[in-house]
Coordinates of C-alpha atoms in Angstrom, one line a residue:
M1 CA 102.4 99.2 96.4
C2 CA 103.8 97.6 99.6
G3 CA 103.8 97.2 103.3
L4 CA 106.4 98.9 105.5
A5 CA 107.5 98.2 109.0
G6 CA 110.1 99.5 111.4
E7 CA 111.3 99.9 115.0
F8 CA 113.6 103.0 116.4
R9 CA 115.1 102.2 119.7
F10 CA 115.9 104.9 122.1
D11 CA 117.6 103.1 125.0
G12 CA 120.6 101.7 123.4
R13 CA 119.3 98.3 122.9
P14 CA 119.4 96.5 119.7
V15 CA 116.4 96.4 117.2
D16 CA 114.1 93.3 118.2
M17 CA 114.4 91.7 115.0
G18 CA 112.0 89.2 115.9
A19 CA 109.3 91.5 116.5
L20 CA 110.1 93.2 113.3
D21 CA 110.0 90.1 111.3
R22 CA 106.8 89.3 112.7
T23 CA 105.4 92.8 111.7
T24 CA 106.5 92.5 108.3
H25 CA 105.4 89.0 107.8
H26 CA 101.8 90.0 108.8
M27 CA 101.9 92.1 105.8
T28 CA 102.7 89.5 103.4
Q29 CA 99.3 90.2 101.3
R30 CA 100.2 94.0 101.0
G31 CA 103.4 92.9 99.2
P32 CA 103.3 89.3 98.0
D33 CA 106.4 89.6 95.6
S34 CA 109.3 89.9 97.8
A35 CA 110.2 90.6 101.4
G36 CA 113.2 92.3 103.0
L37 CA 114.6 93.1 106.5
W38 CA 117.6 95.6 107.4
S39 CA 119.0 97.0 110.6
H40 CA 121.9 99.3 111.4
G41 CA 122.3 100.3 115.1
P42 CA 118.9 101.5 116.7
I43 CA 117.0 101.5 113.4
G44 CA 115.3 98.4 111.7
F45 CA 113.3 98.5 108.7
G46 CA 111.0 95.8 107.0
H47 CA 109.3 95.6 103.8
R48 CA 106.7 93.5 101.8
R49 CA 107.0 94.4 97.9
L50 CA 104.2 94.4 95.2
K51 CA 106.0 94.9 92.0
I52 CA 104.1 97.7 89.8
M53 CA 106.0 100.5 88.8
D54 CA 109.6 99.0 88.3
L55 CA 109.9 95.0 88.2
A56 CA 113.7 94.9 88.7
E57 CA 115.4 93.7 91.8
A58 CA 117.3 97.1 92.0
S59 CA 114.1 98.8 93.3
G60 CA 113.9 96.4 96.0
Q61 CA 113.5 97.6 99.6
P62 CA 114.7 98.5 102.3
M63 CA 116.8 100.7 100.0
V64 CA 120.1 101.7 101.3
D65 CA 122.5 104.3 99.5
A66 CA 125.5 104.2 101.4
E67 CA 127.1 107.0 99.4
L68 CA 124.4 109.4 100.9
G69 CA 124.1 107.7 104.0
L70 CA 120.4 107.3 103.8
S71 CA 118.0 104.1 104.0
M72 CA 114.3 104.0 103.4
I73 CA 111.2 102.2 102.8
F74 CA 108.1 103.5 101.0
N75 CA 104.6 102.4 100.4
G76 CA 102.7 104.0 97.4
A77 CA 103.4 105.2 94.2
I78 CA 104.7 108.4 92.7
Y79 CA 103.4 109.5 89.4
N80 CA 105.7 112.2 88.6
Y81 CA 108.8 110.4 89.5
P82 CA 110.4 110.6 85.8
E83 CA 110.3 114.3 85.9
L84 CA 111.7 114.5 89.3
R85 CA 114.4 112.1 88.4
A86 CA 115.3 114.3 85.4
E87 CA 115.7 117.2 87.7
L88 CA 117.9 115.4 90.0
E89 CA 120.2 113.7 87.2
G90 CA 120.3 117.6 86.2
L91 CA 121.8 118.3 90.0
G92 CA 124.3 115.3 89.4
Y93 CA 122.7 112.3 91.2
R94 CA 123.3 109.0 89.8
F95 CA 120.6 106.2 89.7
F96 CA 121.0 102.5 90.3
S97 CA 117.4 101.5 89.6
G98 CA 114.6 102.7 87.5
G99 CA 111.6 103.1 89.8
D100 CA 110.1 105.7 92.2
T101 CA 111.9 104.8 95.5
E102 CA 115.3 105.8 94.7
V103 CA 113.9 108.8 93.4
L104 CA 112.5 109.7 96.8
L105 CA 115.5 108.5 98.5
K106 CA 117.6 111.2 96.6
G107 CA 114.9 113.7 96.3
Y108 CA 115.1 113.9 100.2
H109 CA 118.9 114.2 100.1
A110 CA 118.6 117.1 97.9
W111 CA 115.6 118.9 99.4
G112 CA 114.7 117.3 102.8
E113 CA 111.0 117.7 103.9
K114 CA 110.5 120.3 100.9
L115 CA 110.6 117.3 98.7
L116 CA 107.1 116.2 100.0
P117 CA 105.1 119.5 98.0
R118 CA 107.0 118.4 94.7
L119 CA 105.2 114.8 94.7
N120 CA 102.3 113.8 93.0
G121 CA 101.1 110.6 94.2
M122 CA 100.1 108.4 97.3
F123 CA 102.7 107.6 99.9
A124 CA 104.0 106.7 103.4
L125 CA 107.5 106.6 103.7
A126 CA 110.3 106.2 106.5
I127 CA 114.1 107.5 106.0
W128 CA 116.7 106.9 108.1
E129 CA 119.6 109.6 108.2
R130 CA 122.7 107.6 109.1
D131 CA 125.0 110.3 110.3
G132 CA 122.6 112.4 112.3
K133 CA 121.0 109.0 113.7
R134 CA 117.5 110.4 112.8
L135 CA 114.5 109.1 111.4
F136 CA 111.9 110.9 108.9
L137 CA 108.3 109.6 108.4
A138 CA 106.0 111.3 106.1
R139 CA 102.3 110.8 104.8
D140 CA 100.7 112.0 101.5
R141 CA 98.3 114.8 101.4
L142 CA 94.8 112.9 101.6
G143 CA 96.1 109.8 103.6
I144 CA 95.7 107.4 100.9
K145 CA 98.6 105.4 102.5
P146 CA 98.2 104.6 106.0
L147 CA 101.2 104.9 108.6
Y148 CA 100.6 103.4 112.0
L149 CA 102.6 104.2 115.2
S150 CA 103.1 102.5 118.5
R151 CA 105.4 104.4 121.1
T152 CA 107.0 104.0 124.5
K153 CA 109.7 105.5 126.2
Q154 CA 112.1 102.7 124.9
R155 CA 111.1 102.6 121.2
L156 CA 109.0 103.6 118.2
R157 CA 107.4 101.0 116.0
F158 CA 105.7 101.9 112.9
A159 CA 103.8 99.9 110.0
S160 CA 101.4 100.3 107.1
S161 CA 98.9 98.0 109.2
L162 CA 97.7 98.5 112.7
T163 CA 97.3 94.8 113.2
A164 CA 100.8 94.2 111.8
I165 CA 101.9 96.5 114.6
L166 CA 100.1 94.4 117.1
Q167 CA 102.3 91.1 116.3
G168 CA 105.3 92.9 117.7
G169 CA 103.8 92.7 121.1
D170 CA 104.2 95.3 123.8
V171 CA 101.2 97.5 122.9
D172 CA 98.5 98.7 124.9
T173 CA 95.3 97.0 123.4
S174 CA 92.9 98.8 125.8
L175 CA 89.9 100.9 124.0
D176 CA 90.4 104.6 123.7
P177 CA 87.2 106.2 125.0
V178 CA 87.6 109.4 122.8
A179 CA 88.0 107.0 119.9
L180 CA 85.1 104.9 120.8
N181 CA 82.9 108.2 120.9
H182 CA 84.0 108.9 117.5
Y183 CA 83.5 105.6 116.3
M184 CA 79.7 105.4 117.6
S185 CA 78.9 108.7 116.6
F186 CA 80.9 109.7 113.6
H187 CA 80.1 107.0 111.3
A188 CA 83.0 105.0 112.6
V189 CA 85.5 107.8 111.4
V190 CA 88.3 108.1 114.2
P191 CA 90.3 111.0 113.0
A192 CA 94.2 111.0 113.5
P193 CA 96.1 110.8 115.4
R194 CA 93.9 108.5 117.3
T195 CA 92.7 104.8 116.6
I196 CA 90.2 102.6 118.5
L197 CA 93.1 101.4 120.4
K198 CA 95.1 103.5 123.1
G199 CA 98.6 102.2 122.2
V200 CA 98.6 102.7 118.4
Q201 CA 98.3 106.3 116.7
K202 CA 98.3 107.1 113.0
L203 CA 100.4 109.8 111.7
P204 CA 97.8 112.3 110.2
P205 CA 97.6 112.9 106.4
A206 CA 99.8 115.7 105.0
H207 CA 102.3 115.5 108.0
W208 CA 105.8 114.9 108.7
M209 CA 107.7 113.5 111.8
R210 CA 111.3 113.9 112.6
V211 CA 112.5 111.6 115.5
E212 CA 116.0 112.0 117.1
A213 CA 117.9 109.4 118.9
D214 CA 116.8 110.4 122.5
G215 CA 113.1 110.0 121.3
S216 CA 112.2 113.5 121.0
E217 CA 110.3 114.5 117.9
Q218 CA 109.2 117.3 115.8
T219 CA 106.1 117.0 113.4
G220 CA 104.7 119.6 110.7
C221 CA 101.9 119.6 108.4
W222 CA 103.0 120.3 104.9
W223 CA 99.9 120.7 103.0
D224 CA 96.3 122.1 103.6
L225 CA 93.2 122.8 101.5
P226 CA 92.2 126.3 101.4
Y227 CA 88.7 126.8 99.9
G228 CA 87.2 129.7 97.8
T229 CA 87.7 131.0 94.3
H230 CA 90.9 132.7 93.6
D231 CA 90.7 136.3 92.4
D232 CA 91.7 135.5 88.7
E233 CA 88.7 132.8 88.7
K234 CA 85.7 135.0 89.8
D235 CA 84.5 135.7 86.3
L236 CA 84.9 132.2 85.0
T237 CA 81.8 130.8 83.3
F238 CA 80.1 127.2 84.4
D239 CA 81.4 125.9 80.8
E240 CA 84.9 127.2 81.7
W241 CA 84.8 125.4 85.2
Q242 CA 83.8 122.3 83.4
D243 CA 86.8 122.5 80.9
R244 CA 89.1 122.8 83.8
V245 CA 87.7 120.1 85.8
L246 CA 87.8 117.7 82.7
D247 CA 91.3 118.7 81.8
A248 CA 92.5 118.0 85.5
L249 CA 90.9 114.7 85.4
R250 CA 92.4 113.8 82.2
T251 CA 95.9 114.6 83.5
S252 CA 95.2 112.7 86.6
V253 CA 93.7 109.3 84.9
K254 CA 96.9 109.5 82.7
R255 CA 99.2 109.8 85.4
R256 CA 97.5 106.8 87.3
N257 CA 97.9 104.6 84.3
L258 CA 101.7 104.7 84.8
A259 CA 102.8 100.9 85.6
A260 CA 104.6 98.0 84.2
V261 CA 101.5 96.0 84.7
D262 CA 97.8 96.4 83.2
V263 CA 95.5 98.7 84.9
G264 CA 91.9 97.9 85.2
V265 CA 89.0 99.9 86.6
L266 CA 86.5 99.0 89.5
L267 CA 83.2 100.0 87.6
S268 CA 80.1 100.5 89.8
G269 CA 78.0 102.0 86.9
G270 CA 78.0 105.5 88.4
V271 CA 79.5 108.7 86.9
D272 CA 82.4 108.6 88.7
S273 CA 83.9 105.0 87.8
S274 CA 82.2 105.4 84.3
L275 CA 84.0 108.6 83.7
L276 CA 87.6 107.0 84.5
V277 CA 86.6 104.2 81.9
G278 CA 85.9 106.8 79.3
L279 CA 89.1 108.7 80.3
L280 CA 91.3 105.9 80.2
R281 CA 89.9 104.9 76.4
E282 CA 90.2 108.6 75.7
A283 CA 93.9 108.3 76.7
G284 CA 94.5 105.2 74.5
A285 CA 94.4 102.4 77.0
E286 CA 93.9 99.1 75.5
K287 CA 92.9 95.6 76.7
L288 CA 91.0 97.8 79.4
Q289 CA 89.4 95.4 82.2
T290 CA 86.5 96.3 84.4
F291 CA 84.9 94.8 87.2
S292 CA 81.6 95.2 89.0
I293 CA 79.8 93.4 92.0
G294 CA 76.4 92.9 93.2
F295 CA 74.3 91.3 95.8
A296 CA 70.7 89.9 96.2
D297 CA 67.9 92.0 96.4
V298 CA 66.2 92.3 99.9
G299 CA 62.8 93.6 100.4
G300 CA 62.5 95.2 96.9
E301 CA 65.9 97.1 97.3
A302 CA 68.3 96.3 94.5
G303 CA 71.5 94.9 95.4
N304 CA 73.4 95.8 92.2
E305 CA 73.7 98.4 89.3
F306 CA 74.6 95.9 86.7
K307 CA 72.3 97.8 84.4
Y308 CA 74.6 100.7 84.3
S309 CA 77.9 99.0 84.4
D310 CA 77.1 96.9 81.5
L311 CA 76.3 99.8 79.5
I312 CA 79.6 101.3 80.3
A313 CA 81.5 98.1 79.2
E314 CA 79.6 97.6 76.0
H315 CA 80.0 101.5 75.1
F316 CA 83.7 101.3 75.6
G317 CA 84.2 97.7 74.6
T318 CA 86.2 96.8 77.7
D319 CA 86.8 93.1 79.0
H320 CA 84.2 93.1 81.6
H321 CA 83.8 90.8 84.8
Q322 CA 80.5 90.7 86.8
L323 CA 80.5 89.0 90.3
M324 CA 77.4 88.3 91.8
I325 CA 77.7 87.5 95.6
P326 CA 74.8 85.3 97.2
E327 CA 74.0 85.9 101.0
Q328 CA 75.7 82.8 102.3
E329 CA 79.0 83.8 100.8
I330 CA 78.9 87.1 102.4
L331 CA 78.6 85.5 105.9
S332 CA 81.4 82.9 105.0
E333 CA 83.7 85.7 104.1
L334 CA 82.9 88.4 106.7
P335 CA 85.5 87.0 109.3
F336 CA 87.9 87.4 106.6
A337 CA 87.2 90.8 105.8
F338 CA 87.1 91.9 109.5
K339 CA 90.7 90.5 109.6
A340 CA 91.6 92.6 106.7
M341 CA 90.5 95.8 108.4
N342 CA 93.2 97.8 110.1
E343 CA 90.3 99.5 112.1
P344 CA 86.8 98.8 112.5
M345 CA 84.5 100.0 109.6
V346 CA 80.8 99.9 109.5
S347 CA 80.2 100.7 105.8
H348 CA 78.8 97.8 103.4
D349 CA 81.1 98.6 100.8
N350 CA 83.9 96.7 103.2
I351 CA 82.5 93.2 102.4
A352 CA 81.8 94.6 98.5
F353 CA 85.4 95.8 98.1
F354 CA 86.8 92.7 99.8
L355 CA 85.1 90.3 97.5
L356 CA 85.5 92.5 94.5
S357 CA 89.5 92.6 95.0
R358 CA 89.5 88.9 95.5
E359 CA 88.1 88.7 91.9
V360 CA 90.1 91.5 90.4
S361 CA 93.4 90.1 91.9
K362 CA 92.9 87.1 89.7
H363 CA 93.3 89.3 86.6
C364 CA 95.4 92.5 87.4
K365 CA 97.6 94.0 90.0
V366 CA 96.5 97.7 89.6
V367 CA 93.0 99.4 89.3
Q368 CA 91.6 102.9 89.4
S369 CA 88.7 103.5 91.6
G370 CA 86.2 106.5 91.9
Q371 CA 86.5 107.3 95.6
G372 CA 86.7 111.1 96.6
A373 CA 84.5 112.5 93.8
D374 CA 81.3 112.9 96.2
E375 CA 83.3 114.6 98.8
I376 CA 85.3 117.1 96.5
F377 CA 82.4 117.8 94.3
A378 CA 79.6 117.9 96.9
G379 CA 77.7 114.5 95.7
Y380 CA 76.0 113.9 99.0
H381 CA 72.5 114.7 100.3
W382 CA 73.4 116.8 103.3
Y383 CA 75.5 119.3 101.4
P384 CA 72.4 121.1 100.2
K385 CA 70.9 121.1 103.6
V386 CA 74.1 122.5 105.0
D387 CA 74.2 125.1 102.4
Q388 CA 70.8 126.5 103.0
A389 CA 71.0 126.2 107.0
S390 CA 71.3 129.1 109.5
D391 CA 73.3 126.7 111.6
P392 CA 75.4 124.8 109.4
V393 CA 77.2 122.7 112.2
R394 CA 74.0 121.3 113.4
A395 CA 72.6 120.6 109.9
Y396 CA 75.9 118.6 109.4
Q397 CA 75.7 116.8 112.3
E398 CA 71.7 116.0 112.0
A399 CA 72.6 114.5 108.4
F400 CA 75.6 112.8 109.0
M401 CA 76.0 111.6 112.6
D402 CA 74.9 108.0 113.4
R403 CA 73.6 109.1 116.9
S404 CA 73.3 112.1 119.0
F405 CA 75.2 112.4 122.5
D406 CA 72.3 111.6 124.4
E407 CA 71.7 108.3 122.5
Y408 CA 75.4 107.4 122.8
R409 CA 74.9 107.7 126.5
Q410 CA 72.1 105.4 126.3
T411 CA 74.3 102.8 123.9
V412 CA 77.4 102.6 126.0
M413 CA 77.9 101.6 129.6
P414 CA 78.2 105.0 132.0
E415 CA 82.0 104.7 132.2
W416 CA 82.5 104.9 128.4
A417 CA 80.3 108.1 128.2
K418 CA 82.3 111.0 129.4
E419 CA 82.2 113.8 126.8
D420 CA 80.6 114.4 123.4
Y421 CA 84.2 114.4 121.7
A422 CA 82.9 113.8 118.2
G423 CA 80.5 116.6 118.3
Q424 CA 83.0 119.0 119.6
F425 CA 85.5 117.9 116.9
I426 CA 83.3 118.8 114.3
R427 CA 82.4 122.2 115.6
D428 CA 86.0 122.9 116.0
H429 CA 86.5 121.7 112.7
F430 CA 84.1 124.2 111.3
A431 CA 85.5 126.9 113.2
Q432 CA 88.8 126.9 111.4
P433 CA 89.9 129.4 109.3
G434 CA 90.2 128.6 105.2
A435 CA 86.7 127.9 104.6
N436 CA 83.9 130.7 104.8
S437 CA 80.7 129.1 103.7
G438 CA 78.9 126.3 105.7
L439 CA 79.2 124.0 102.4
D440 CA 82.9 124.8 102.2
K441 CA 83.5 124.0 105.9
A442 CA 81.4 120.6 105.4
L443 CA 83.3 119.6 102.3
R444 CA 86.6 120.6 104.1
L445 CA 85.8 118.4 107.0
D446 CA 84.6 115.3 104.6
T447 CA 87.4 115.7 102.2
T448 CA 90.4 116.0 104.8
V449 CA 88.9 113.8 107.6
M450 CA 85.9 111.6 106.7
L451 CA 87.1 110.5 103.3
V452 CA 90.5 109.6 104.6
D453 CA 89.1 107.4 107.5
D454 CA 86.2 106.0 105.7
P455 CA 86.3 105.4 101.7
V456 CA 90.0 105.7 101.4
K457 CA 90.9 103.4 104.3
R458 CA 88.2 101.1 103.2
V459 CA 89.8 100.7 99.7
D460 CA 93.2 100.5 100.8
N461 CA 92.6 97.6 103.5
M462 CA 90.1 95.5 101.1
T463 CA 92.4 95.8 97.9
M464 CA 95.6 95.1 99.7
A465 CA 94.2 92.0 101.4
W466 CA 94.7 90.8 98.0
G467 CA 97.8 92.2 96.8
L468 CA 95.9 94.7 94.7
E469 CA 96.9 98.3 94.4
A470 CA 94.0 100.8 93.9
R471 CA 94.7 104.2 92.5
V472 CA 92.1 107.1 93.0
P473 CA 92.4 109.8 90.3
F474 CA 89.7 112.3 91.9
L475 CA 92.3 112.5 94.7
D476 CA 95.1 113.9 92.6
H477 CA 95.8 116.8 94.7
E478 CA 95.6 119.3 91.6
V479 CA 92.1 117.9 91.2
V480 CA 91.2 118.3 94.8
E481 CA 92.4 121.9 94.9
L482 CA 90.6 122.8 91.8
A483 CA 87.4 121.3 93.2
A484 CA 87.9 123.5 96.4
R485 CA 87.9 126.5 94.2
V486 CA 84.9 125.6 92.2
P487 CA 81.9 127.9 93.6
G488 CA 79.1 125.9 95.2
R489 CA 76.4 127.1 92.8
F490 CA 78.1 124.9 90.5
K491 CA 78.3 122.1 92.6
L492 CA 75.0 121.5 94.3
P493 CA 72.3 121.6 91.6
D494 CA 71.1 118.2 89.9
E495 CA 71.7 116.2 93.4
G496 CA 75.3 117.5 93.4
K497 CA 78.3 117.1 91.5
Y498 CA 76.7 119.2 88.8
V499 CA 80.0 120.5 87.2
L500 CA 81.4 117.1 87.0
K501 CA 78.3 115.7 85.7
E502 CA 78.0 118.3 82.9
A503 CA 81.7 117.6 81.8
S504 CA 81.1 114.0 81.8
R505 CA 78.7 114.3 79.2
K506 CA 81.6 115.0 76.7
V507 CA 83.1 111.5 77.5
I508 CA 80.4 109.1 78.7
P509 CA 76.7 108.2 77.6
A510 CA 74.1 110.6 79.1
A511 CA 71.9 107.3 80.3
V512 CA 74.7 106.9 83.1
I513 CA 74.4 110.7 84.0
D514 CA 70.9 111.2 84.1
R515 CA 70.1 108.0 86.1
P516 CA 68.7 108.4 89.6
K517 CA 71.4 108.6 91.9
G518 CA 73.0 105.2 92.7
Y519 CA 73.0 103.7 96.4
F520 CA 73.2 100.2 96.7
P521 CA 74.2 98.7 100.2
V522 CA 74.6 95.1 100.7
P523 CA 70.8 94.6 101.6
G524 CA 71.6 91.8 103.9
L525 CA 73.7 93.7 106.1
K526 CA 71.5 97.0 106.0
Y527 CA 68.4 94.8 107.3
L528 CA 69.9 91.8 109.0
E529 CA 67.9 88.9 108.5
G530 CA 67.9 85.4 109.0
S531 CA 71.5 83.7 109.8
T532 CA 73.2 87.0 109.4
L533 CA 71.1 88.3 112.4
E534 CA 71.9 85.2 114.1
W535 CA 75.5 85.8 113.6
V536 CA 75.1 89.3 114.8
R537 CA 73.3 88.3 118.0
E538 CA 76.1 85.9 118.9
A539 CA 78.8 88.6 118.5
L540 CA 76.7 91.1 120.6
T541 CA 75.5 88.7 123.5
S542 CA 78.5 86.3 123.8
E543 CA 80.3 86.1 127.1
R544 CA 83.3 87.7 125.6
A545 CA 81.3 90.6 124.4
R546 CA 79.5 91.1 127.8
A547 CA 82.8 91.0 129.5
R548 CA 84.2 93.8 127.5
G549 CA 81.5 96.1 129.5
L550 CA 81.1 98.3 126.4
F551 CA 77.4 98.4 125.4
N552 CA 74.3 98.9 127.4
P553 CA 72.6 95.3 127.4
E554 CA 69.3 96.8 127.3
Y555 CA 70.0 99.0 124.4
V556 CA 71.3 95.9 122.7
D557 CA 68.5 93.8 123.1
K558 CA 66.1 96.5 121.8
L559 CA 68.0 96.8 118.6
L560 CA 68.0 92.9 118.2
S561 CA 64.6 92.8 118.7
D562 CA 63.8 95.1 116.0
P563 CA 66.8 95.8 113.8
K564 CA 65.0 97.4 110.5
S565 CA 63.6 100.4 112.7
H566 CA 67.0 101.5 114.0
I567 CA 68.8 103.1 110.8
T568 CA 71.0 105.9 110.9
P569 CA 70.7 109.2 108.8
L570 CA 73.2 107.7 106.5
R571 CA 70.8 104.4 105.9
G572 CA 73.0 102.1 108.0
S573 CA 72.1 99.8 110.8
K574 CA 72.6 100.9 114.3
L575 CA 72.9 97.3 115.2
W576 CA 75.6 96.5 112.7
Q577 CA 77.5 99.4 114.0
L578 CA 77.8 97.7 117.5
A579 CA 78.3 94.2 115.8
V580 CA 81.4 95.4 113.8
L581 CA 83.1 96.5 116.8
C582 CA 82.9 93.3 118.6
L583 CA 83.5 91.3 115.7
W584 CA 86.6 93.1 114.6
L585 CA 87.9 92.9 118.6
D586 CA 87.1 89.1 118.2
A587 CA 88.9 88.9 114.6
H588 CA 92.0 90.0 116.1
D589 CA 91.7 88.6 119.7
L590 CA 91.2 92.0 121.5

């Protein structure tokens, strides 16, 4: 797990090594163990390294193989690299290091972009072809690892962090009106290739890009996610589906325990993270550390689930760490959490992951986390509504979107209210082939878009802010593909994730499975009281905020007068959503 950066010049000028150095240095927390800069003619690479898979200096980056004429930088982890290495050795390749980076380098030489479907892991990578003067970029199937791009006629810059790219200068930092509509309507999800800033894009998940010396480019999508049971699976019983799900997760968890350092678990107390603990123990993991976080209750709403995380920790005998955060600490740490965000994100989980990662990083460098289970196994409350609806698109929008387009027009100033871009994006996505039922169309949208630019991005941003690598076993592509084939009737019962819950009974205590569905926000951010509300008020009414001309002052005043009455369908604060954008822009001097 690392941070990568690069610049490719199209104008005959040398790489701006000062800009590349600033970009790379900005990502020190992503890779605190070592750094490297390299350039050759029109190309320059920068890298920050977090040593996980192979601790030896030979696996440092940028990695150059003069014999093959290839150089590369890479962020992520390839879990099946030992098998790929053996295959490459059989083809005659010789290795000078022991980690996964060189396997990618030589694998690209052997197979080109056809290497990508062979990989099991999370990654963003850049490979320079010396003789062809060509750059190859790629991102993993589910966008677990980020890759941001900034392009002009003269050059292409890229990095693991949007805010790192800004350090190089020469970037259009004005807001993208299409992205703003997505942010305000689609629960802060801005689908690739857009970001909230006009001058920065992101390579979409499961895509590659090849850039030539003259700046021309070619892109391709190398993986998609079809839904529906295969012909040879139509007669499988519910018990047989359970066995397949559990077997796939066993393999995924075991793969993600591959490291030269200890691996812990972020334990919320829900089924997903509890199952990871059980499967790690089953796989023989020793000295297993688990970590939970909680916040003060507000208005009778619980701010923690320690009862259940403690139960799992005791049952499996883990070295458990419990972190309780008072409201004042939330407020004092929020500015740092905003600095850690590559893009503005509204979920209360951001500060939770930020503070939890701070604690975890004191004890280990790698954790497994349960993100993705709700999206692939239908664990959210809107899936039954979509499944039963005569108009699945409308049902999805009413359950998930933070505001209608009519309300959006009341929220922003007139010049920002052009079209219902987010609503049209959802309608277009539902209309794509590859999923037949309304349920499968919603699951596909959430798995390939929402998951990428909300929970997955949140985990990457907040763990990497503390040099912590997070691995997500539910997003092993084999698990995701299997889940897409499980019939909806085996997912939806019992408030969703039925097949996963029933399979989990073979591993974890029933008390965790049969509990009420967990949802604990950071109550102080949901209800916005006291000093937190005053901080939000200042962010939205400051001279700087007014000068941006984003939000209708009358609408802002209405939210400020009664924050508790303006909650989104996903139980978030509409006021907090506006404040997050302003606070993120302030944090990055935009």
